[in-house]
Coordinates of N, CA and C in Angstrom, one line a residue:
X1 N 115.5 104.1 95.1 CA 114.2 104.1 95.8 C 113.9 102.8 96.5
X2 N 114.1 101.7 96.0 CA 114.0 100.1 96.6 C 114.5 99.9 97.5
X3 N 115.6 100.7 97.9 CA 116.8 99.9 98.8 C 116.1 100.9 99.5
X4 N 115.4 102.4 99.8 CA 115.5 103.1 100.7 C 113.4 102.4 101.5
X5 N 112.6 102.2 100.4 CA 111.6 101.8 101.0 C 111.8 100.1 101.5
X6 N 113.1 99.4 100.7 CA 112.9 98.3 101.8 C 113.7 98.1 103.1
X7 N 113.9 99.1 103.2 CA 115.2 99.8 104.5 C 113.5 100.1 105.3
X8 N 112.8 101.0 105.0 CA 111.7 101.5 105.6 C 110.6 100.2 106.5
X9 N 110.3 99.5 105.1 CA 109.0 98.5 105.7 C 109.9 97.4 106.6
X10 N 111.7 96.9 106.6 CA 112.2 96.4 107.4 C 112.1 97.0 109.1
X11 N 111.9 98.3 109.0 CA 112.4 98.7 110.0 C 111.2 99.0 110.8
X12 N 110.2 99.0 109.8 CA 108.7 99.6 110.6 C 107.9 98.1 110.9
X13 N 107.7 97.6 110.2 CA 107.4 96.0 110.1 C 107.7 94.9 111.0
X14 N 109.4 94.9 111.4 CA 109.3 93.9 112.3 C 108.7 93.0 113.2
X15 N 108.0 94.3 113.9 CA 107.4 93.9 115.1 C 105.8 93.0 114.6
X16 N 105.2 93.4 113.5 CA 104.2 92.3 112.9 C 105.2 91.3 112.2
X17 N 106.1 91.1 112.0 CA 106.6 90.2 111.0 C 106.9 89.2 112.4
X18 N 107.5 89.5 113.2 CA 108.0 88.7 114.6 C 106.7 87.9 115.1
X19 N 105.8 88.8 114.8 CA 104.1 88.0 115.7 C 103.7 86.9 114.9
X20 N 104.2 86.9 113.5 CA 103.6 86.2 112.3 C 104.7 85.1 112.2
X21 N 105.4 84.8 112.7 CA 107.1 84.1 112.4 C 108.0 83.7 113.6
X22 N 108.1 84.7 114.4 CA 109.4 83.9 115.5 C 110.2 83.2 114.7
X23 N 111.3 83.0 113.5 CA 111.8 82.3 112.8 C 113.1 81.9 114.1
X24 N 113.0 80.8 113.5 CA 114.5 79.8 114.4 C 115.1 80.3 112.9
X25 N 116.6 79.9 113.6 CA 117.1 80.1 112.2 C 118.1 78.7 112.3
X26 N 118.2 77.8 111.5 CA 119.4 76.8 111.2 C 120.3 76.9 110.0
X27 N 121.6 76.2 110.4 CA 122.5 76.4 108.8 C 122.9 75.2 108.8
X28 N 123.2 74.8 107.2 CA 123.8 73.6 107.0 C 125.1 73.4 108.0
X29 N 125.7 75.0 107.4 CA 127.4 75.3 107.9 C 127.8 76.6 108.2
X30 N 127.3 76.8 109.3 CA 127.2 78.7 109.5 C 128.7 79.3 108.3
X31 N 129.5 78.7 108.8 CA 130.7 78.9 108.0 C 130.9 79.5 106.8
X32 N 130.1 78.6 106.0 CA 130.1 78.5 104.8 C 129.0 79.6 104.5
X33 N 127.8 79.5 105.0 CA 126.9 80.7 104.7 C 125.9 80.6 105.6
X34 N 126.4 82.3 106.4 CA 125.2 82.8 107.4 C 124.0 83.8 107.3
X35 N 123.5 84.4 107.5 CA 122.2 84.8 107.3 C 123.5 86.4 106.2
X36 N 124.3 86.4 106.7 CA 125.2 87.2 105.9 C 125.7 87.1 104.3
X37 N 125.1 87.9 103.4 CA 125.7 88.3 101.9 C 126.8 88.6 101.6
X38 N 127.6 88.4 101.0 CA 128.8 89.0 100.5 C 128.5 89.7 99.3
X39 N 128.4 90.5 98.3 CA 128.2 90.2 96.8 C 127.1 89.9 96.5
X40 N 127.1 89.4 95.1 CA 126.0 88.4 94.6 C 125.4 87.5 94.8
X41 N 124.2 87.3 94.8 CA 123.8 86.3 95.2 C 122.2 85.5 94.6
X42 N 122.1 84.4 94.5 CA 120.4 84.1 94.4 C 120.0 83.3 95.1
X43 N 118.8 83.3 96.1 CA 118.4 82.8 96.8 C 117.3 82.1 96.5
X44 N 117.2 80.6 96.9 CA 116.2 80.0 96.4 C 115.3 79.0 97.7
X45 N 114.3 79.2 97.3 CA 113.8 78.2 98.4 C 112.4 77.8 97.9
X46 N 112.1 76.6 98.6 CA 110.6 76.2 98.6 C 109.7 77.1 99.0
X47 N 108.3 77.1 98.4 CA 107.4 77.9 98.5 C 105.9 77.5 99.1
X48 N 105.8 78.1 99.9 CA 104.3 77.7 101.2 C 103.2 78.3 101.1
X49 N 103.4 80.0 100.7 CA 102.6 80.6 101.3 C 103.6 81.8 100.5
X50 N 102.3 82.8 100.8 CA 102.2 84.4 100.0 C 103.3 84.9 101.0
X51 N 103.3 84.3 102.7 CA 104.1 85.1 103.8 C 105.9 84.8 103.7
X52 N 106.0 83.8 102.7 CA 107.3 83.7 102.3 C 108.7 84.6 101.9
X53 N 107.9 85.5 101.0 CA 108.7 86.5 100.8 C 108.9 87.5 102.1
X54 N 108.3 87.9 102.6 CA 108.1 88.3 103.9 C 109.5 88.0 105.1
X55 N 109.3 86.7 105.2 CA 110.2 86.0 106.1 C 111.6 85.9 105.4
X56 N 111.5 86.2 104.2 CA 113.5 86.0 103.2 C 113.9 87.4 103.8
X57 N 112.9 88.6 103.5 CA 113.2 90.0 103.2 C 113.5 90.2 104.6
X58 N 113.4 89.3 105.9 CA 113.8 90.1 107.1 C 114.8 88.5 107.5
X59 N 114.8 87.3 106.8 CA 115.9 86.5 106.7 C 117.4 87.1 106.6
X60 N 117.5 87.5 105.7 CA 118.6 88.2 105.1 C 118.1 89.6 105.1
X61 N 118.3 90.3 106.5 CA 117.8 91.7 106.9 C 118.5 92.7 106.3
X62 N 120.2 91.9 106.1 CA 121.1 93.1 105.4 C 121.2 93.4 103.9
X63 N 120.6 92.7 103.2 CA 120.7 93.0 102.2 C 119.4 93.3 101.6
X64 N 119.1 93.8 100.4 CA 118.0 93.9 99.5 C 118.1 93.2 98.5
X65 N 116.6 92.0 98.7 CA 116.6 91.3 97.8 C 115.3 91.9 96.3
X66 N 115.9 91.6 95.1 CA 115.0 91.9 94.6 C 114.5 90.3 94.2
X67 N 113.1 90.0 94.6 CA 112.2 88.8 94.3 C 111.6 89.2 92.9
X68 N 111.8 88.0 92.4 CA 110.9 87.8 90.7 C 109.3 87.3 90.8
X69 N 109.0 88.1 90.8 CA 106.8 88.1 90.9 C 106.4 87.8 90.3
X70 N 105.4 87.0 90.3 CA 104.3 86.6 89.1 C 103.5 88.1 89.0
X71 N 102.8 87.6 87.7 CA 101.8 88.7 87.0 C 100.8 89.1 87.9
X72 N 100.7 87.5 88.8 CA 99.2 87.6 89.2 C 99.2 88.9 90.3
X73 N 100.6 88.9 90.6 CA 100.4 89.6 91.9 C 100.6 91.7 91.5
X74 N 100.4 91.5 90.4 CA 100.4 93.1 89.6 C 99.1 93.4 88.8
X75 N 98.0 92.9 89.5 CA 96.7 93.0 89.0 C 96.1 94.1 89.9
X76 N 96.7 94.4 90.9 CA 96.1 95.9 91.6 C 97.2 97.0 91.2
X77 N 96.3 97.6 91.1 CA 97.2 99.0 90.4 C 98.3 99.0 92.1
X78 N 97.8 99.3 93.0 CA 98.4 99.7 94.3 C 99.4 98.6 94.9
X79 N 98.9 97.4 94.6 CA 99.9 96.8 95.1 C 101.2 96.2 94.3
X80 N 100.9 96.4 92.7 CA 101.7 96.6 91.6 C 102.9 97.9 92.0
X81 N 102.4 99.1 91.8 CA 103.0 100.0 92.3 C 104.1 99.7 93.6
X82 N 103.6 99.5 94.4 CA 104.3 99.2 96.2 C 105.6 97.6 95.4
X83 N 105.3 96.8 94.7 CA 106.0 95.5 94.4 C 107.3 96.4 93.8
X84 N 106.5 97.4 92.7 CA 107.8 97.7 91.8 C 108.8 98.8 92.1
X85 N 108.2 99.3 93.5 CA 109.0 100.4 94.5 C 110.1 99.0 95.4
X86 N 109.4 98.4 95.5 CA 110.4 97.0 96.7 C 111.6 96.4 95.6
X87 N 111.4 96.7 94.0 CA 112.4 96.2 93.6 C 111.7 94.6 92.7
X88 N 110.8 94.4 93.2 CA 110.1 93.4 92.3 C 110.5 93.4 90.9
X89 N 110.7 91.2 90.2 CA 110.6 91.3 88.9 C 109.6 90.7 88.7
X90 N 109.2 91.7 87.7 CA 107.4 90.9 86.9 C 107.9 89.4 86.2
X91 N 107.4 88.8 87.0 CA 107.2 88.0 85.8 C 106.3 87.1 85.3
X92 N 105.9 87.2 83.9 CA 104.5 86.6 83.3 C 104.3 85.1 82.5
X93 N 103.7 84.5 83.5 CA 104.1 83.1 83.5 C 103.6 82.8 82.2
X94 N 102.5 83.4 82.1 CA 101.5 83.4 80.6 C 101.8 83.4 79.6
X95 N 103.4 84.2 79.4 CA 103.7 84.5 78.2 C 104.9 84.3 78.0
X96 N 105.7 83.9 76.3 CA 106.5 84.3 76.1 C 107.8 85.3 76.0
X97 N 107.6 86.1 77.5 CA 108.3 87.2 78.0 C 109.5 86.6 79.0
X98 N 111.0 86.5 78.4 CA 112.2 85.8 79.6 C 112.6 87.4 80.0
X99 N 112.3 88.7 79.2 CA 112.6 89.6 80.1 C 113.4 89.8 81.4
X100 N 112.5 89.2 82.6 CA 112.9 88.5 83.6 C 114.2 88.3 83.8
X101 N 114.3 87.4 83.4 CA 115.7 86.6 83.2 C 117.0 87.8 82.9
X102 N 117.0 88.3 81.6 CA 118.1 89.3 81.7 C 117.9 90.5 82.8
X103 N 116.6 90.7 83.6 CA 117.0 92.1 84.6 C 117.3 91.1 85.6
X104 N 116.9 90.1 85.8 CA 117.9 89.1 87.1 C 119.2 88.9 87.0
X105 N 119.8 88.6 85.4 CA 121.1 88.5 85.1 C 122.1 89.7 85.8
X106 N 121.0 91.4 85.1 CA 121.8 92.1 85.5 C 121.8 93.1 86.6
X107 N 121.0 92.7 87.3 CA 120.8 93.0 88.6 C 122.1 92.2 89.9
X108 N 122.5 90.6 89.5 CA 123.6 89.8 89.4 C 124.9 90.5 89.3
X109 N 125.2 90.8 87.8 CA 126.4 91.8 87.5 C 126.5 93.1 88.1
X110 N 125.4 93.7 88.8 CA 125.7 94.4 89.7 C 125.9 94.6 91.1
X111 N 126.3 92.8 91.6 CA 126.6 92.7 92.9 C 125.2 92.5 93.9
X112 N 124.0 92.4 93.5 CA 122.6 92.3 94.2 C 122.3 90.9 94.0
X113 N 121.0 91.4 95.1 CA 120.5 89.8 95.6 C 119.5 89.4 94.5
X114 N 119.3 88.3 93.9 CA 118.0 88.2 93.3 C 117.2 87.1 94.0
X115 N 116.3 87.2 94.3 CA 115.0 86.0 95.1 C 114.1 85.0 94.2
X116 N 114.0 84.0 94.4 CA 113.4 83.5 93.3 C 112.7 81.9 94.2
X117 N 111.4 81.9 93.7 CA 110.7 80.8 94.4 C 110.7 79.5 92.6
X118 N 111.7 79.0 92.9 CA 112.0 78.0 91.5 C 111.0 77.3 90.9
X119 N 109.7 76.8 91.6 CA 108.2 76.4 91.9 C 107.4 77.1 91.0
X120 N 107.8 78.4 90.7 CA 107.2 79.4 90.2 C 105.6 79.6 90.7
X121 N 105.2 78.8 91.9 CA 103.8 79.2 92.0 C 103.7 78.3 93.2
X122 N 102.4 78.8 94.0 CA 102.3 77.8 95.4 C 101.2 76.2 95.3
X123 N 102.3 75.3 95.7 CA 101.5 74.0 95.6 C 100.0 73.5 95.9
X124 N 99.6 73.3 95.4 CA 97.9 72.6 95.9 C 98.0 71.7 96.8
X125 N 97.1 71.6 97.9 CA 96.9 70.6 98.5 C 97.1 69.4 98.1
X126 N 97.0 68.4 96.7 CA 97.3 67.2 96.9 C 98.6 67.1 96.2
X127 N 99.2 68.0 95.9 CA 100.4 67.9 94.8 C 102.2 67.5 95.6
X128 N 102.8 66.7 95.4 CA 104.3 66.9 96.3 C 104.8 67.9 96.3
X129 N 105.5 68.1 97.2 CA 106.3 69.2 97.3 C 107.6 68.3 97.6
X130 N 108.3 69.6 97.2 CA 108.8 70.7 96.6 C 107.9 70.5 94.9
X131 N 107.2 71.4 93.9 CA 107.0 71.1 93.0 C 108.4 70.9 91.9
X132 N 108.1 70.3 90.2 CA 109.3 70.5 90.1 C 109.7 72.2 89.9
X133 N 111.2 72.3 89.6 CA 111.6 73.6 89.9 C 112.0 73.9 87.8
X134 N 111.6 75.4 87.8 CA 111.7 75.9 86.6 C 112.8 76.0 86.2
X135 N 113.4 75.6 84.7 CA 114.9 76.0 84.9 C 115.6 77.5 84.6
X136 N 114.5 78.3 84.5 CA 115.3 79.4 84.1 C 116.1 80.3 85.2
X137 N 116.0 79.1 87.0 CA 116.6 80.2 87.8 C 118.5 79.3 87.6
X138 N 118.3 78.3 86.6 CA 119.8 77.4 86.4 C 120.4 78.4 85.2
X139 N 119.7 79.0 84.5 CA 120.0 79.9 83.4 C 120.8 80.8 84.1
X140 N 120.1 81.7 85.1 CA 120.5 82.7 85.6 C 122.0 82.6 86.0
X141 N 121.9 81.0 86.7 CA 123.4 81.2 87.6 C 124.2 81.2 87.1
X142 N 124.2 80.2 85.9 CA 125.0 79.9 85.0 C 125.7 81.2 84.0
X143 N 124.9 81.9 84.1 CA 125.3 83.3 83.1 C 125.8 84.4 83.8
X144 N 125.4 84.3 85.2 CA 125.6 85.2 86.1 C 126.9 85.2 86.9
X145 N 127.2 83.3 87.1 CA 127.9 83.1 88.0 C 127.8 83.3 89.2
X146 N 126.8 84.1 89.3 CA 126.6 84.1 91.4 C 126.2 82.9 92.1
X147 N 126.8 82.9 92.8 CA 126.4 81.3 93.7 C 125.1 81.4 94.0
X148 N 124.3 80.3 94.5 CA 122.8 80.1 94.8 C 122.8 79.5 96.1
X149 N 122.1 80.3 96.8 CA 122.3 80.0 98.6 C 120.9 79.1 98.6
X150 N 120.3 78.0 98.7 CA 119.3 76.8 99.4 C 118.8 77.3 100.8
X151 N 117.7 78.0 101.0 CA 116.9 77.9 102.1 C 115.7 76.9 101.6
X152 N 115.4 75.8 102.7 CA 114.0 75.5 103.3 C 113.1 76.0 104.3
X153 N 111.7 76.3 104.1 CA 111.0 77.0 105.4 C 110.3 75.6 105.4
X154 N 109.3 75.8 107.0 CA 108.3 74.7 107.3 C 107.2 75.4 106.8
X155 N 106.9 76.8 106.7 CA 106.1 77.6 106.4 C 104.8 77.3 107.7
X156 N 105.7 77.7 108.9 CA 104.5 77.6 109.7 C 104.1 79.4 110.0
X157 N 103.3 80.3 110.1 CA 103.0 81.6 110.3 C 101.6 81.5 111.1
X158 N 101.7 82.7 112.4 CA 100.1 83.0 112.7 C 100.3 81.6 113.4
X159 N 101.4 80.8 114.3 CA 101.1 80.0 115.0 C 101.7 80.0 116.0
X160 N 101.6 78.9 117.0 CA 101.8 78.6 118.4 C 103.6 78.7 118.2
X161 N 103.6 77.7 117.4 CA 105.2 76.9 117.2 C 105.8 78.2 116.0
X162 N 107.5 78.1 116.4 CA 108.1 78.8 115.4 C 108.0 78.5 114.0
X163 N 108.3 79.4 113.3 CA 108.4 79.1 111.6 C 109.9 78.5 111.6
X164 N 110.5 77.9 111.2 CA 111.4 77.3 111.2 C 112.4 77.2 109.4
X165 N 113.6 78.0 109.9 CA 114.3 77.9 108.5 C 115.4 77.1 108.6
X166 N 116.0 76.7 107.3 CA 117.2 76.2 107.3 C 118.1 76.8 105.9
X167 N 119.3 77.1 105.9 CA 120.1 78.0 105.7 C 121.0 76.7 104.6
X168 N 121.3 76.5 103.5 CA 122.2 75.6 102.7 C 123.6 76.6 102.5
X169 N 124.5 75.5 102.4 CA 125.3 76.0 101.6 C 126.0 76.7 100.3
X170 N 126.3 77.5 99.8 CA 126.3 77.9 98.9 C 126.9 76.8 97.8
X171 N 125.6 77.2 96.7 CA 126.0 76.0 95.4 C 126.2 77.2 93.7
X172 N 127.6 76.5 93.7 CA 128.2 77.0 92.3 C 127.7 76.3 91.5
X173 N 126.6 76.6 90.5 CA 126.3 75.8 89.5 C 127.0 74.9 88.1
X174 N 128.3 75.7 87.8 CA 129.1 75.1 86.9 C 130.2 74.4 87.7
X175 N 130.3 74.0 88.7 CA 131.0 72.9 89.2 C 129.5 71.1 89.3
X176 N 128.4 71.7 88.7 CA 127.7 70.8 88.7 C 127.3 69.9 87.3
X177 N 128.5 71.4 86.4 CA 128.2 70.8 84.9 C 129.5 69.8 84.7
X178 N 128.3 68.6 83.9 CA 128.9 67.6 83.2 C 129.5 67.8 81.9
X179 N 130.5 68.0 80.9 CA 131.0 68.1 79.9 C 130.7 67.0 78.6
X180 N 130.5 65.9 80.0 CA 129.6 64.5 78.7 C 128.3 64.5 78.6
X181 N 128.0 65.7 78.4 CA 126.5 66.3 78.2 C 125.9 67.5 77.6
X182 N 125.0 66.9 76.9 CA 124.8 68.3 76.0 C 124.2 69.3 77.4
X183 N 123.7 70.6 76.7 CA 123.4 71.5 77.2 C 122.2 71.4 77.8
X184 N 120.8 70.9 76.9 CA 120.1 70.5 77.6 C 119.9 69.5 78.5
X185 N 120.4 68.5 78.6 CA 120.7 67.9 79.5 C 121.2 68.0 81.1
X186 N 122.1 68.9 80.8 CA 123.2 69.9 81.8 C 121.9 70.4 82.6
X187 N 121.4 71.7 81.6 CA 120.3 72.5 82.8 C 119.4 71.4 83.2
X188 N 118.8 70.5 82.9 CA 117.7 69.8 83.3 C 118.2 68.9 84.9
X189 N 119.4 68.3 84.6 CA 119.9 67.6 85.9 C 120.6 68.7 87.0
X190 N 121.0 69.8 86.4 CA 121.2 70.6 87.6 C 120.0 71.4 88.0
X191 N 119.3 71.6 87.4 CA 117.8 72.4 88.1 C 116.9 71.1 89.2
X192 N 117.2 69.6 88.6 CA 116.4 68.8 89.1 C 117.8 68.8 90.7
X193 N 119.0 68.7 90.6 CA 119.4 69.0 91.3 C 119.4 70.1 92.7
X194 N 118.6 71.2 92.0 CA 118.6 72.0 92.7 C 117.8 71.9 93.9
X195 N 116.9 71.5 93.5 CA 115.2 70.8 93.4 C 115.4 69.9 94.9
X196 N 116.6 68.8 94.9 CA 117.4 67.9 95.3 C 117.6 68.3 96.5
X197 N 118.2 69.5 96.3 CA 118.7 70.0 97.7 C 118.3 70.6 98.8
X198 N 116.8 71.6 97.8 CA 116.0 72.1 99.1 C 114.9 70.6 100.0
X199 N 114.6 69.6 98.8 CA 114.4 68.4 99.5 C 115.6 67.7 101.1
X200 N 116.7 67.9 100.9 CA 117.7 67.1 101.8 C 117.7 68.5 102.7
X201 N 117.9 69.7 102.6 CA 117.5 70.5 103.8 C 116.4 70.5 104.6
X202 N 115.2 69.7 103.6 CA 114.1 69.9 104.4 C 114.2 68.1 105.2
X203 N 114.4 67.6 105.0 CA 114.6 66.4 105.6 C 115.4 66.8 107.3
X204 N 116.7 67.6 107.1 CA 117.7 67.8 107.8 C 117.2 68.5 108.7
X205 N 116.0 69.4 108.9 CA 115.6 70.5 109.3 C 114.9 69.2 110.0
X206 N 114.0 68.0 109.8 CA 113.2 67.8 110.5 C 114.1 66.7 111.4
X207 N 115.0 66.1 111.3 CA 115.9 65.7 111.7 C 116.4 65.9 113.0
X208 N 116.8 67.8 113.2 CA 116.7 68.4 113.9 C 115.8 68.6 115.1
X209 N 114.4 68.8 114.2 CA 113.3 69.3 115.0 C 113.1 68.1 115.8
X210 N 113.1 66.6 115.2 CA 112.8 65.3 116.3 C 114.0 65.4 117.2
X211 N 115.3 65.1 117.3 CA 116.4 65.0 118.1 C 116.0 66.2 119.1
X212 N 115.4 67.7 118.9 CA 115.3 68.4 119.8 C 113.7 67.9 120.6
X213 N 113.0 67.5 119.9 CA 111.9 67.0 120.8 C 112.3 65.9 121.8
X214 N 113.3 65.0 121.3 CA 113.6 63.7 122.1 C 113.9 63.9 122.8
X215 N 115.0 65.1 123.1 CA 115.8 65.9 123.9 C 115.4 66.4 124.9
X216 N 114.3 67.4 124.9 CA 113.3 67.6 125.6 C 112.8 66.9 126.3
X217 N 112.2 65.9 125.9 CA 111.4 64.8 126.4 C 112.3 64.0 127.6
X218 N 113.6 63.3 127.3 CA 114.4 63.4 128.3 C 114.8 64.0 129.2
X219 N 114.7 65.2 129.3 CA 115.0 66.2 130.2 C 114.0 66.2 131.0
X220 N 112.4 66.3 130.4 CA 111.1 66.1 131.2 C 110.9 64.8 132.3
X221 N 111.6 63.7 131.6 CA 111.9 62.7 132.5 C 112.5 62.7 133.3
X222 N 113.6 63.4 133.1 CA 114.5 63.2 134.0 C 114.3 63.7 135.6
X223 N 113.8 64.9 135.2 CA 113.0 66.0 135.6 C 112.8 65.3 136.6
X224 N 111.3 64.7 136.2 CA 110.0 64.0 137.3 C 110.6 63.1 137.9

């Protein structure tokens, strides 16, 4: 039923998702990983805005991602319903429930996407971003072995200028484990790691965005 209603709202949707986004799209290394899935996978990125999920599920058009949900967002009977038809995982930040965790695991073992905002919730106005990142999506990879693909967005939506993504390379988590380290330790530097990386894509993205402004701007000169 997930794969066939998120086949549906992809297909009916676009044309609001397009008004709300224009996404550019950049990659670290098309090469290495393009808006294309092979297999398993978990996708992780910084978090802006409710419209985030939105922009992954037509990011990666070909696949069906199932995204891990906060509670908050299963407080309407109706839109609870519509989440857990898309394939949504509950999950209850409130409580001692990792539930979560094992239907991500095996959702994994079954060759699917899992989505996951590591932040676990959207930043406040005065707080840094990237927040830090939870480690239970270092759990997952680690048990799951699916590689973890790094997107950064600018989270710009409902504007003039495009929303702007950037695409990482795929990261194997157990080539990140240290052996002269206990276990806790391990997850804590590779989750802060992770953390690490959507910071240097977001750097790289803007990187981009100035060299193409300069670019432009030279051309306007040249122009006149």
């Amino acid at each position: 039923m997930y794969r066939f209603l998120n086949g549906l709202v992809k297909a009916t949707a676009f044309p609001a998702y397009w008004f709300c986004a224009r996404t550019k799209v950049h990659y670290e290394d098309k090469k290495a990983q393009s808006r294309k899935i092979k297999g398993s996978a978990i996708i992780i990125s910084n978090h802006t805005s409710v419209y985030d999920y939105a922009l992954m599920l037509f990011l990666f058009f070909g696949r069906t991602l199932r995204y891990q949900m906060a509670e908050v967002l299963f407080k309407s009977k109706n839109l609870a319903r519509f989440l857990k038809m898309m394939g949504g995982i509950f999950v209850d930040r409130d409580a001692y429930d990792f539930s979560f965790v094992s239907e991500s695991i095996d959702i994994l073992e079954k060759k699917g996407v899992v989505g996951i905002f590591p932040e676990s919730r959207l930043p406040k106005p005065d707080e840094e971003r990237p927040l830090p990142f939870k480690p239970s999506v270092t759990y997952i990879a680690l048990e799951s072995e699916a590689p973890i693909i790094p997107v950064y967005t600018n989270g710009v939506y409902f504007s003039k200028k495009r929303a702007q993504v950037i695409i990482g390379k795929p990261i194997y988590v157990r080539d990140l484990w240290d052996s002269a380290l206990d276990e806790k330790q391990n997850i804590e530097n590779i989750t802060e790691a992770l953390r690490q990386k959507i910071i240097d894509l977001g750097e790289e993205l803007k990187k981009r965005s100035q060299k193409k402004n300069k670019n432009t701007a030279a051309e306007n000169e040249t122009t006149n």
